[in-house]
PDB file of C-alpha atoms in Angstrom:
ATOM      1  CA  MET A   4      82.866 232.632 252.833  1.00 38.00           C
ATOM      2  CA  ALA A   5      82.519 236.397 253.103  1.00 40.00           C
ATOM      3  CA  GLY A   6      85.549 238.460 252.200  1.00 39.00           C
ATOM      4  CA  PRO A   7      87.322 240.816 254.588  1.00 35.00           C
ATOM      5  CA  PRO A   8      85.871 244.273 255.188  1.00 36.00           C
ATOM      6  CA  GLN A   9      86.604 246.751 252.425  1.00 44.00           C
ATOM      7  CA  ALA A  10      88.643 248.895 254.831  1.00 38.00           C
ATOM      8  CA  MET A  11      91.120 246.018 255.151  1.00 37.00           C
ATOM      9  CA  ILE A  12      91.398 245.666 251.382  1.00 58.00           C
ATOM     10  CA  ASN A  13      91.884 249.382 250.724  1.00 67.00           C
ATOM     11  CA  PRO A  14      92.825 250.901 254.093  1.00 82.00           C
ATOM     12  CA  GLU A  15      93.742 254.304 252.643  1.00 95.00           C
ATOM     13  CA  SER A  16      91.151 256.346 250.797  1.00 97.00           C
ATOM     14  CA  ILE A  17      91.605 258.106 247.466  1.00 98.00           C
ATOM     15  CA  SER A  18      89.834 261.315 246.459  1.00 98.00           C
ATOM     16  CA  VAL A  19      89.069 261.960 242.785  1.00 98.00           C
ATOM     17  CA  ILE A  20      88.316 265.581 241.863  1.00 98.00           C
ATOM     18  CA  VAL A  21      86.300 266.136 238.678  1.00 98.00           C
ATOM     19  CA  PRO A  22      85.665 269.757 237.624  1.00 98.00           C
ATOM     20  CA  ASN A  23      82.870 270.109 235.078  1.00 98.00           C
ATOM     21  CA  TYR A  24      81.613 272.853 232.818  1.00 97.00           C
ATOM     22  CA  ASN A  25      79.116 272.031 230.061  1.00 96.00           C
ATOM     23  CA  ASN A  26      80.446 268.529 229.404  1.00 96.00           C
ATOM     24  CA  ARG A  27      77.105 266.756 229.720  1.00 97.00           C
ATOM     25  CA  GLN A  28      77.731 264.557 226.675  1.00 96.00           C
ATOM     26  CA  TYR A  29      80.905 263.101 228.223  1.00 97.00           C
ATOM     27  CA  LEU A  30      80.107 263.349 231.931  1.00 98.00           C
ATOM     28  CA  GLU A  31      78.456 259.959 232.485  1.00 98.00           C
ATOM     29  CA  ASN A  32      81.335 258.176 230.754  1.00 98.00           C
ATOM     30  CA  CYS A  33      83.758 260.020 233.031  1.00 98.00           C
ATOM     31  CA  LEU A  34      81.884 259.292 236.267  1.00 98.00           C
ATOM     32  CA  ASP A  35      81.339 255.631 235.364  1.00 98.00           C
ATOM     33  CA  SER A  36      85.069 255.187 234.774  1.00 98.00           C
ATOM     34  CA  VAL A  37      85.784 256.443 238.300  1.00 98.00           C
ATOM     35  CA  LEU A  38      83.035 254.520 240.074  1.00 98.00           C
ATOM     36  CA  SER A  39      84.048 251.263 238.361  1.00 97.00           C
ATOM     37  CA  GLN A  40      87.578 251.369 239.789  1.00 98.00           C
ATOM     38  CA  ASP A  41      88.572 248.209 241.648  1.00 97.00           C
ATOM     39  CA  TYR A  42      90.023 250.469 244.357  1.00 96.00           C
ATOM     40  CA  SER A  43      86.627 251.167 245.874  1.00 88.00           C
ATOM     41  CA  ASN A  44      87.662 253.093 249.001  1.00 96.00           C
ATOM     42  CA  LEU A  45      87.322 256.417 247.256  1.00 96.00           C
ATOM     43  CA  GLU A  46      85.364 259.632 247.270  1.00 98.00           C
ATOM     44  CA  LEU A  47      84.412 261.400 244.068  1.00 98.00           C
ATOM     45  CA  ILE A  48      84.136 265.183 244.306  1.00 98.00           C
ATOM     46  CA  VAL A  49      82.319 266.602 241.274  1.00 98.00           C
ATOM     47  CA  ILE A  50      82.391 270.392 241.000  1.00 98.00           C
ATOM     48  CA  ASP A  51      80.001 271.935 238.504  1.00 98.00           C
ATOM     49  CA  ASP A  52      81.045 275.414 237.392  1.00 98.00           C
ATOM     50  CA  CYS A  53      77.608 276.865 236.555  1.00 98.00           C
ATOM     51  CA  SER A  54      76.938 274.579 233.589  1.00 98.00           C
ATOM     52  CA  THR A  55      74.007 275.479 231.349  1.00 98.00           C
ATOM     53  CA  ASP A  56      73.705 272.157 229.492  1.00 97.00           C
ATOM     54  CA  GLY A  57      71.932 270.069 232.124  1.00 97.00           C
ATOM     55  CA  SER A  58      75.101 268.610 233.643  1.00 98.00           C
ATOM     56  CA  GLY A  59      73.694 269.300 237.099  1.00 98.00           C
ATOM     57  CA  GLU A  60      70.892 266.780 236.578  1.00 98.00           C
ATOM     58  CA  ILE A  61      73.402 264.035 235.850  1.00 98.00           C
ATOM     59  CA  ILE A  62      75.536 264.930 238.862  1.00 98.00           C
ATOM     60  CA  ARG A  63      72.534 264.940 241.214  1.00 98.00           C
ATOM     61  CA  SER A  64      71.298 261.630 239.829  1.00 98.00           C
ATOM     62  CA  TYR A  65      74.674 259.951 240.324  1.00 98.00           C
ATOM     63  CA  ALA A  66      75.057 261.420 243.826  1.00 98.00           C
ATOM     64  CA  CYS A  67      71.696 259.950 244.844  1.00 98.00           C
ATOM     65  CA  ARG A  68      72.753 256.495 243.644  1.00 97.00           C
ATOM     66  CA  ASP A  69      76.296 256.424 245.033  1.00 97.00           C
ATOM     67  CA  LYS A  70      77.175 257.915 248.416  1.00 97.00           C
ATOM     68  CA  ARG A  71      80.851 258.134 247.476  1.00 97.00           C
ATOM     69  CA  ILE A  72      79.983 261.165 245.343  1.00 98.00           C
ATOM     70  CA  ILE A  73      80.219 264.657 246.843  1.00 98.00           C
ATOM     71  CA  PRO A  74      78.499 267.129 244.490  1.00 98.00           C
ATOM     72  CA  VAL A  75      79.465 270.804 244.546  1.00 98.00           C
ATOM     73  CA  PHE A  76      77.565 273.460 242.592  1.00 98.00           C
ATOM     74  CA  ASN A  77      79.243 276.837 242.223  1.00 98.00           C
ATOM     75  CA  GLY A  78      77.280 280.058 242.512  1.00 97.00           C
ATOM     76  CA  GLU A  79      79.530 281.678 239.907  1.00 97.00           C
ATOM     77  CA  ASN A  80      81.889 280.488 237.200  1.00 96.00           C
ATOM     78  CA  LEU A  81      85.368 280.151 238.723  1.00 96.00           C
ATOM     79  CA  GLY A  82      87.422 278.360 236.065  1.00 94.00           C
ATOM     80  CA  VAL A  83      89.102 274.972 236.062  1.00 93.00           C
ATOM     81  CA  ALA A  84      92.194 275.873 238.129  1.00 95.00           C
ATOM     82  CA  VAL A  85      90.149 277.287 241.021  1.00 96.00           C
ATOM     83  CA  ASN A  86      87.728 274.356 240.864  1.00 97.00           C
ATOM     84  CA  ARG A  87      90.524 271.797 241.044  1.00 97.00           C
ATOM     85  CA  HIS A  88      92.083 273.722 243.926  1.00 97.00           C
ATOM     86  CA  ASN A  89      88.816 273.940 245.857  1.00 98.00           C
ATOM     87  CA  GLY A  90      88.145 270.258 245.267  1.00 98.00           C
ATOM     88  CA  ILE A  91      91.561 269.313 246.606  1.00 98.00           C
ATOM     89  CA  LEU A  92      91.032 271.435 249.723  1.00 98.00           C
ATOM     90  CA  LEU A  93      87.666 269.728 250.238  1.00 98.00           C
ATOM     91  CA  SER A  94      89.085 266.216 249.779  1.00 98.00           C
ATOM     92  CA  ASN A  95      89.432 263.754 252.656  1.00 97.00           C
ATOM     93  CA  GLY A  96      91.479 261.031 250.973  1.00 97.00           C
ATOM     94  CA  THR A  97      94.975 259.952 251.952  1.00 97.00           C
ATOM     95  CA  TYR A  98      95.775 260.289 248.250  1.00 98.00           C
ATOM     96  CA  LEU A  99      94.119 262.269 245.497  1.00 98.00           C
ATOM     97  CA  THR A 100      93.952 262.685 241.764  1.00 98.00           C
ATOM     98  CA  THR A 101      92.051 264.821 239.278  1.00 98.00           C
ATOM     99  CA  LEU A 102      90.153 264.004 236.107  1.00 98.00           C
ATOM    100  CA  ASP A 103      88.607 266.368 233.571  1.00 97.00           C
ATOM    101  CA  SER A 104      84.935 265.643 232.965  1.00 97.00           C
ATOM    102  CA  ASP A 105      85.481 264.941 229.255  1.00 96.00           C
ATOM    103  CA  ASP A 106      88.197 262.348 229.987  1.00 97.00           C
ATOM    104  CA  ILE A 107      88.089 258.872 231.530  1.00 98.00           C
ATOM    105  CA  PHE A 108      90.075 256.410 233.573  1.00 98.00           C
ATOM    106  CA  LEU A 109      90.903 253.910 230.854  1.00 98.00           C
ATOM    107  CA  ARG A 110      91.136 250.819 233.064  1.00 97.00           C
ATOM    108  CA  PRO A 111      89.403 249.718 236.276  1.00 98.00           C
ATOM    109  CA  ASP A 112      92.784 249.131 237.935  1.00 98.00           C
ATOM    110  CA  LYS A 113      94.190 252.589 237.182  1.00 98.00           C
ATOM    111  CA  LEU A 114      94.037 253.817 240.778  1.00 98.00           C
ATOM    112  CA  SER A 115      95.077 250.526 242.371  1.00 97.00           C
ATOM    113  CA  ARG A 116      98.122 250.227 240.115  1.00 98.00           C
ATOM    114  CA  GLU A 117      99.252 253.739 241.005  1.00 98.00           C
ATOM    115  CA  TYR A 118      98.653 253.091 244.691  1.00 98.00           C
ATOM    116  CA  GLU A 119     100.758 249.921 244.458  1.00 98.00           C
ATOM    117  CA  VAL A 120     103.631 251.821 242.825  1.00 98.00           C
ATOM    118  CA  ILE A 121     103.657 254.359 245.649  1.00 98.00           C
ATOM    119  CA  GLN A 122     103.564 251.686 248.343  1.00 98.00           C
ATOM    120  CA  ALA A 123     106.355 249.711 246.666  1.00 98.00           C
ATOM    121  CA  LYS A 124     108.611 252.778 246.568  1.00 98.00           C
ATOM    122  CA  LEU A 125     107.785 253.754 250.146  1.00 98.00           C
ATOM    123  CA  SER A 126     108.660 250.234 251.315  1.00 97.00           C
ATOM    124  CA  THR A 127     112.205 250.704 249.976  1.00 97.00           C
ATOM    125  CA  GLY A 128     112.690 253.992 251.802  1.00 97.00           C
ATOM    126  CA  ILE A 129     111.981 256.290 248.845  1.00 97.00           C
ATOM    127  CA  ARG A 130     109.887 259.280 249.874  1.00 96.00           C
ATOM    128  CA  ASN A 131     107.993 262.050 248.066  1.00 98.00           C
ATOM    129  CA  VAL A 132     106.607 259.666 245.448  1.00 98.00           C
ATOM    130  CA  ILE A 133     104.009 260.461 242.777  1.00 98.00           C
ATOM    131  CA  ALA A 134     102.651 257.647 240.579  1.00 98.00           C
ATOM    132  CA  PHE A 135     101.410 258.116 237.025  1.00 98.00           C
ATOM    133  CA  SER A 136     100.100 256.078 234.096  1.00 98.00           C
ATOM    134  CA  GLY A 137     100.284 256.414 230.334  1.00 97.00           C
ATOM    135  CA  ILE A 138      97.818 258.390 228.221  1.00 97.00           C
ATOM    136  CA  MET A 139      95.592 257.069 225.443  1.00 97.00           C
ATOM    137  CA  LEU A 140      94.319 259.686 222.993  1.00 96.00           C
ATOM    138  CA  LEU A 141      90.617 259.429 222.186  1.00 96.00           C
ATOM    139  CA  LYS A 142      88.381 260.879 219.507  1.00 95.00           C
ATOM    140  CA  ALA A 143      85.301 262.813 220.576  1.00 93.00           C
ATOM    141  CA  ASP A 144      83.224 259.626 220.259  1.00 94.00           C
ATOM    142  CA  GLY A 145      85.581 257.740 222.585  1.00 94.00           C
ATOM    143  CA  SER A 146      87.291 255.617 219.937  1.00 96.00           C
ATOM    144  CA  ARG A 147      91.038 255.313 220.343  1.00 95.00           C
ATOM    145  CA  LEU A 148      93.559 257.304 218.332  1.00 95.00           C
ATOM    146  CA  GLY A 149      96.525 255.595 220.000  1.00 96.00           C
ATOM    147  CA  PRO A 150      98.829 256.169 222.974  1.00 95.00           C
ATOM    148  CA  GLN A 151     100.380 259.587 223.395  1.00 92.00           C
ATOM    149  CA  ALA A 152     103.795 259.340 221.776  1.00 87.00           C
ATOM    150  CA  ALA A 153     106.417 260.532 224.241  1.00 92.00           C
ATOM    151  CA  SER A 154     109.317 259.005 226.114  1.00 95.00           C
ATOM    152  CA  ILE A 155     108.675 257.851 229.668  1.00 96.00           C
ATOM    153  CA  ARG A 156     110.936 259.364 232.311  1.00 97.00           C
ATOM    154  CA  GLU A 157     110.961 258.395 235.976  1.00 98.00           C
ATOM    155  CA  GLY A 158     112.491 259.632 239.201  1.00 98.00           C
ATOM    156  CA  GLU A 159     113.767 263.201 238.971  1.00 97.00           C
ATOM    157  CA  ILE A 160     112.085 264.523 235.832  1.00 97.00           C
ATOM    158  CA  LEU A 161     112.108 268.289 236.430  1.00 96.00           C
ATOM    159  CA  ASN A 162     114.307 269.197 233.455  1.00 95.00           C
ATOM    160  CA  HIS A 163     112.351 266.921 231.114  1.00 96.00           C
ATOM    161  CA  ILE A 164     108.998 268.362 232.207  1.00 96.00           C
ATOM    162  CA  VAL A 165     110.213 271.938 231.758  1.00 96.00           C
ATOM    163  CA  ARG A 166     111.597 271.091 228.301  1.00 95.00           C
ATOM    164  CA  ARG A 167     108.471 269.061 227.468  1.00 94.00           C
ATOM    165  CA  THR A 168     110.729 266.278 226.195  1.00 94.00           C
ATOM    166  CA  CYS A 169     108.945 263.447 228.025  1.00 96.00           C
ATOM    167  CA  LEU A 170     105.431 262.232 228.640  1.00 96.00           C
ATOM    168  CA  ILE A 171     103.918 264.970 230.809  1.00 96.00           C
ATOM    169  CA  PRO A 172     102.069 263.011 233.519  1.00 97.00           C
ATOM    170  CA  ARG A 173      98.394 263.844 233.991  1.00 96.00           C
ATOM    171  CA  ASP A 174      95.788 262.745 236.528  1.00 97.00           C
ATOM    172  CA  PHE A 175      98.479 261.132 238.683  1.00 98.00           C
ATOM    173  CA  LEU A 176      98.218 259.944 242.293  1.00 98.00           C
ATOM    174  CA  PHE A 177      99.685 262.187 244.990  1.00 98.00           C
ATOM    175  CA  THR A 178      98.836 263.725 248.367  1.00 98.00           C
ATOM    176  CA  LYS A 179      97.285 266.983 249.489  1.00 98.00           C
ATOM    177  CA  GLU A 180     100.503 267.716 251.375  1.00 98.00           C
ATOM    178  CA  GLN A 181     102.522 267.440 248.163  1.00 98.00           C
ATOM    179  CA  TYR A 182     100.043 269.707 246.398  1.00 98.00           C
ATOM    180  CA  LEU A 183     100.114 272.405 249.073  1.00 98.00           C
ATOM    181  CA  ALA A 184     103.911 272.260 249.415  1.00 98.00           C
ATOM    182  CA  ALA A 185     104.183 272.956 245.672  1.00 98.00           C
ATOM    183  CA  GLY A 186     101.938 276.008 245.984  1.00 97.00           C
ATOM    184  CA  GLY A 187      98.807 274.674 244.273  1.00 97.00           C
ATOM    185  CA  PHE A 188      97.278 275.722 240.962  1.00 97.00           C
ATOM    186  CA  ASP A 189      97.990 279.249 239.743  1.00 95.00           C
ATOM    187  CA  PRO A 190      94.634 280.738 238.626  1.00 93.00           C
ATOM    188  CA  ARG A 191      96.390 283.359 236.472  1.00 93.00           C
ATOM    189  CA  PHE A 192      96.898 280.783 233.720  1.00 93.00           C
ATOM    190  CA  PRO A 193      93.801 279.991 231.601  1.00 91.00           C
ATOM    191  CA  ILE A 194      95.591 277.051 229.934  1.00 92.00           C
ATOM    192  CA  TYR A 195      98.580 274.889 230.926  1.00 93.00           C
ATOM    193  CA  GLU A 196      97.889 275.623 234.586  1.00 95.00           C
ATOM    194  CA  ASP A 197      98.416 271.892 235.142  1.00 96.00           C
ATOM    195  CA  TRP A 198     101.874 271.986 233.499  1.00 97.00           C
ATOM    196  CA  ASP A 199     102.803 274.872 235.790  1.00 97.00           C
ATOM    197  CA  LEU A 200     101.842 272.772 238.828  1.00 98.00           C
ATOM    198  CA  LYS A 201     103.665 269.700 237.515  1.00 98.00           C
ATOM    199  CA  ILE A 202     106.890 271.672 237.180  1.00 98.00           C
ATOM    200  CA  ARG A 203     106.692 272.720 240.815  1.00 98.00           C
ATOM    201  CA  LEU A 204     105.747 269.204 241.921  1.00 98.00           C
ATOM    202  CA  ALA A 205     108.724 267.784 240.007  1.00 98.00           C
ATOM    203  CA  LYS A 206     111.012 270.148 241.899  1.00 97.00           C
ATOM    204  CA  ARG A 207     110.112 268.407 245.174  1.00 97.00           C
ATOM    205  CA  ASN A 208     108.990 264.894 244.223  1.00 98.00           C
ATOM    206  CA  LEU A 209     109.895 261.759 242.281  1.00 98.00           C
ATOM    207  CA  PHE A 210     107.558 260.462 239.556  1.00 98.00           C
ATOM    208  CA  TYR A 211     107.175 256.726 238.892  1.00 98.00           C
ATOM    209  CA  TYR A 212     105.327 254.966 236.070  1.00 98.00           C
ATOM    210  CA  THR A 213     102.822 252.112 236.431  1.00 98.00           C
ATOM    211  CA  GLY A 214     103.571 250.596 233.032  1.00 97.00           C
ATOM    212  CA  ILE A 215      99.955 250.883 231.840  1.00 97.00           C
ATOM    213  CA  ASP A 216      97.861 253.362 229.874  1.00 97.00           C
ATOM    214  CA  GLY A 217      95.460 254.612 232.526  1.00 98.00           C
ATOM    215  CA  ILE A 218      94.037 257.867 231.143  1.00 98.00           C
ATOM    216  CA  GLY A 219      91.744 258.358 228.174  1.00 98.00           C
ATOM    217  CA  TYR A 220      92.387 261.932 226.982  1.00 95.00           C
ATOM    218  CA  ARG A 221      89.622 263.093 224.678  1.00 94.00           C
ATOM    219  CA  ARG A 222      90.322 265.429 221.773  1.00 88.00           C
ATOM    220  CA  HIS A 223      87.327 267.429 220.593  1.00 85.00           C
ATOM    221  CA  GLY A 224      86.386 270.819 219.238  1.00 72.00           C
ATOM    222  CA  THR A 225      85.983 272.659 222.541  1.00 70.00           C
ATOM    223  CA  GLY A 226      89.057 271.333 224.354  1.00 67.00           C
ATOM    224  CA  LEU A 227      92.679 272.446 224.480  1.00 69.00           C
ATOM    225  CA  SER A 228      93.198 271.219 220.913  1.00 63.00           C
ATOM    226  CA  SER A 229      90.889 274.026 219.711  1.00 66.00           C
ATOM    227  CA  VAL A 230      93.164 276.776 221.105  1.00 75.00           C
ATOM    228  CA  SER A 231      95.272 278.628 218.521  1.00 82.00           C
ATOM    229  CA  PRO A 232      99.003 277.752 218.352  1.00 84.00           C
ATOM    230  CA  ILE A 233      99.942 281.379 219.060  1.00 88.00           C
ATOM    231  CA  ARG A 234      97.972 281.300 222.300  1.00 89.00           C
ATOM    232  CA  HIS A 235      99.584 277.963 223.163  1.00 90.00           C
ATOM    233  CA  ALA A 236     103.037 279.471 222.595  1.00 92.00           C
ATOM    234  CA  TRP A 237     102.237 282.589 224.637  1.00 93.00           C
ATOM    235  CA  TRP A 238     101.080 280.778 227.767  1.00 95.00           C
ATOM    236  CA  LEU A 239     103.751 278.085 227.531  1.00 95.00           C
ATOM    237  CA  SER A 240     106.369 280.839 227.422  1.00 96.00           C
ATOM    238  CA  ARG A 241     104.840 282.667 230.390  1.00 96.00           C
ATOM    239  CA  ILE A 242     104.913 279.519 232.506  1.00 96.00           C
ATOM    240  CA  PHE A 243     108.440 278.654 231.372  1.00 96.00           C
ATOM    241  CA  VAL A 244     109.738 282.075 232.434  1.00 96.00           C
ATOM    242  CA  LYS A 245     107.938 281.820 235.776  1.00 96.00           C
ATOM    243  CA  ASN A 246     109.551 278.475 236.646  1.00 96.00           C
ATOM    244  CA  PHE A 247     112.946 278.736 234.949  1.00 95.00           C
ATOM    245  CA  PHE A 248     114.705 279.544 238.222  1.00 94.00           C
ATOM    246  CA  LEU A 249     113.627 276.175 239.658  1.00 94.00           C
ATOM    247  CA  LEU A 250     116.020 274.291 237.388  1.00 94.00           C
ATOM    248  CA  ARG A 251     118.952 272.783 239.234  1.00 86.00           C
ATOM    249  CA  SER A 252     121.180 272.309 236.190  1.00 90.00           C
ATOM    250  CA  GLU A 253     121.435 272.538 232.394  1.00 92.00           C
ATOM    251  CA  ARG A 254     119.607 275.856 232.246  1.00 94.00           C
ATOM    252  CA  GLY A 255     121.240 276.842 228.963  1.00 95.00           C
ATOM    253  CA  LYS A 256     120.375 273.531 227.309  1.00 94.00           C
ATOM    254  CA  THR A 257     116.809 273.693 228.586  1.00 95.00           C
ATOM    255  CA  LEU A 258     116.358 277.261 227.325  1.00 95.00           C
ATOM    256  CA  THR A 259     117.610 276.253 223.871  1.00 96.00           C
ATOM    257  CA  ILE A 260     115.346 273.192 223.609  1.00 94.00           C
ATOM    258  CA  PHE A 261     112.272 275.076 224.798  1.00 94.00           C
ATOM    259  CA  SER A 262     112.928 278.084 222.541  1.00 94.00           C
ATOM    260  CA  ARG A 263     113.225 275.828 219.498  1.00 94.00           C
ATOM    261  CA  MET A 264     109.912 274.160 220.351  1.00 92.00           C
ATOM    262  CA  ILE A 265     108.127 277.517 220.611  1.00 92.00           C
ATOM    263  CA  LEU A 266     109.710 278.726 217.372  1.00 92.00           C
ATOM    264  CA  ARG A 267     108.497 275.588 215.569  1.00 88.00           C
ATOM    265  CA  MET A 268     104.967 276.149 216.855  1.00 84.00           C
ATOM    266  CA  VAL A 269     104.918 279.735 215.600  1.00 83.00           C
ATOM    267  CA  LYS A 270     106.485 278.871 212.223  1.00 83.00           C
ATOM    268  CA  ASN A 271     104.034 276.024 211.629  1.00 78.00           C
ATOM    269  CA  HIS A 272     101.125 278.275 212.526  1.00 69.00           C
ATOM    270  CA  LEU A 273     102.283 280.995 210.125  1.00 71.00           C
ATOM    271  CA  LYS A 274     102.858 278.417 207.391  1.00 69.00           C
ATOM    272  CA  ASN A 275      99.372 276.951 207.810  1.00 67.00           C
ATOM    273  CA  THR A 276      97.837 280.435 207.915  1.00 64.00           C
ATOM    274  CA  ARG A 277      99.429 281.335 204.562  1.00 63.00           C
ATOM    275  CA  LYS A 278      98.039 278.143 202.998  1.00 54.00           C
ATOM    276  CA  LYS A 279      94.534 279.200 203.967  1.00 50.00           C
TER     277      LYS A 279
END
């Protein structure tokens, strides 16, 4: 007996935005992880930011084979924050998420599990819900390093996100309305632009955990892990100062915890520099 139409199984669509710049070696793995999701009512928006490594050939090939893919090729390099923003504006899904082109959805039920969490909370009268999954750290070759070690916080997590004392959700499921209400990505930040957005989202929304590791976050020589600790500390501090006024309570405690974290980063960097 034939099953019900797909629209009845997944009545609400999900948009996945994948910005790409010169990640050809990881791109197919990324796209396959999205297209193999058991939540099949989705669109995949892939934005290539003037890659020079042949990424465009892969994107065009995938788009020809799967009509759920919307390829976008920039005429100039715009940077990851602008590309994510443009992809979100272009999206048609009821819900959306993002995924860097060197990362993967770790499980085929990642999206469906997050969708179920949102629907369960909405059914109890809870509004402004964002659903997230755990993060598995990967080597450049895709082998697993282990889950990201951080405590899981749910509900109102603004203070914890600002202090960076919990798992910072990434590639979570939310709506375009939630994104726009939070003000979107700030293109002034070359790194941690996603943390800046998450702080503002946490001011207005409640975050809930699926209980699974759903993201494969790849560590390799050209990613965020290659940025110097001093540059990390600088941009973290800039974003902290920008959003400090959003805190509802415990501002003094939060300032102390964050300042100690930055000081440790700088001290460790100086210590390692002397050893060299």
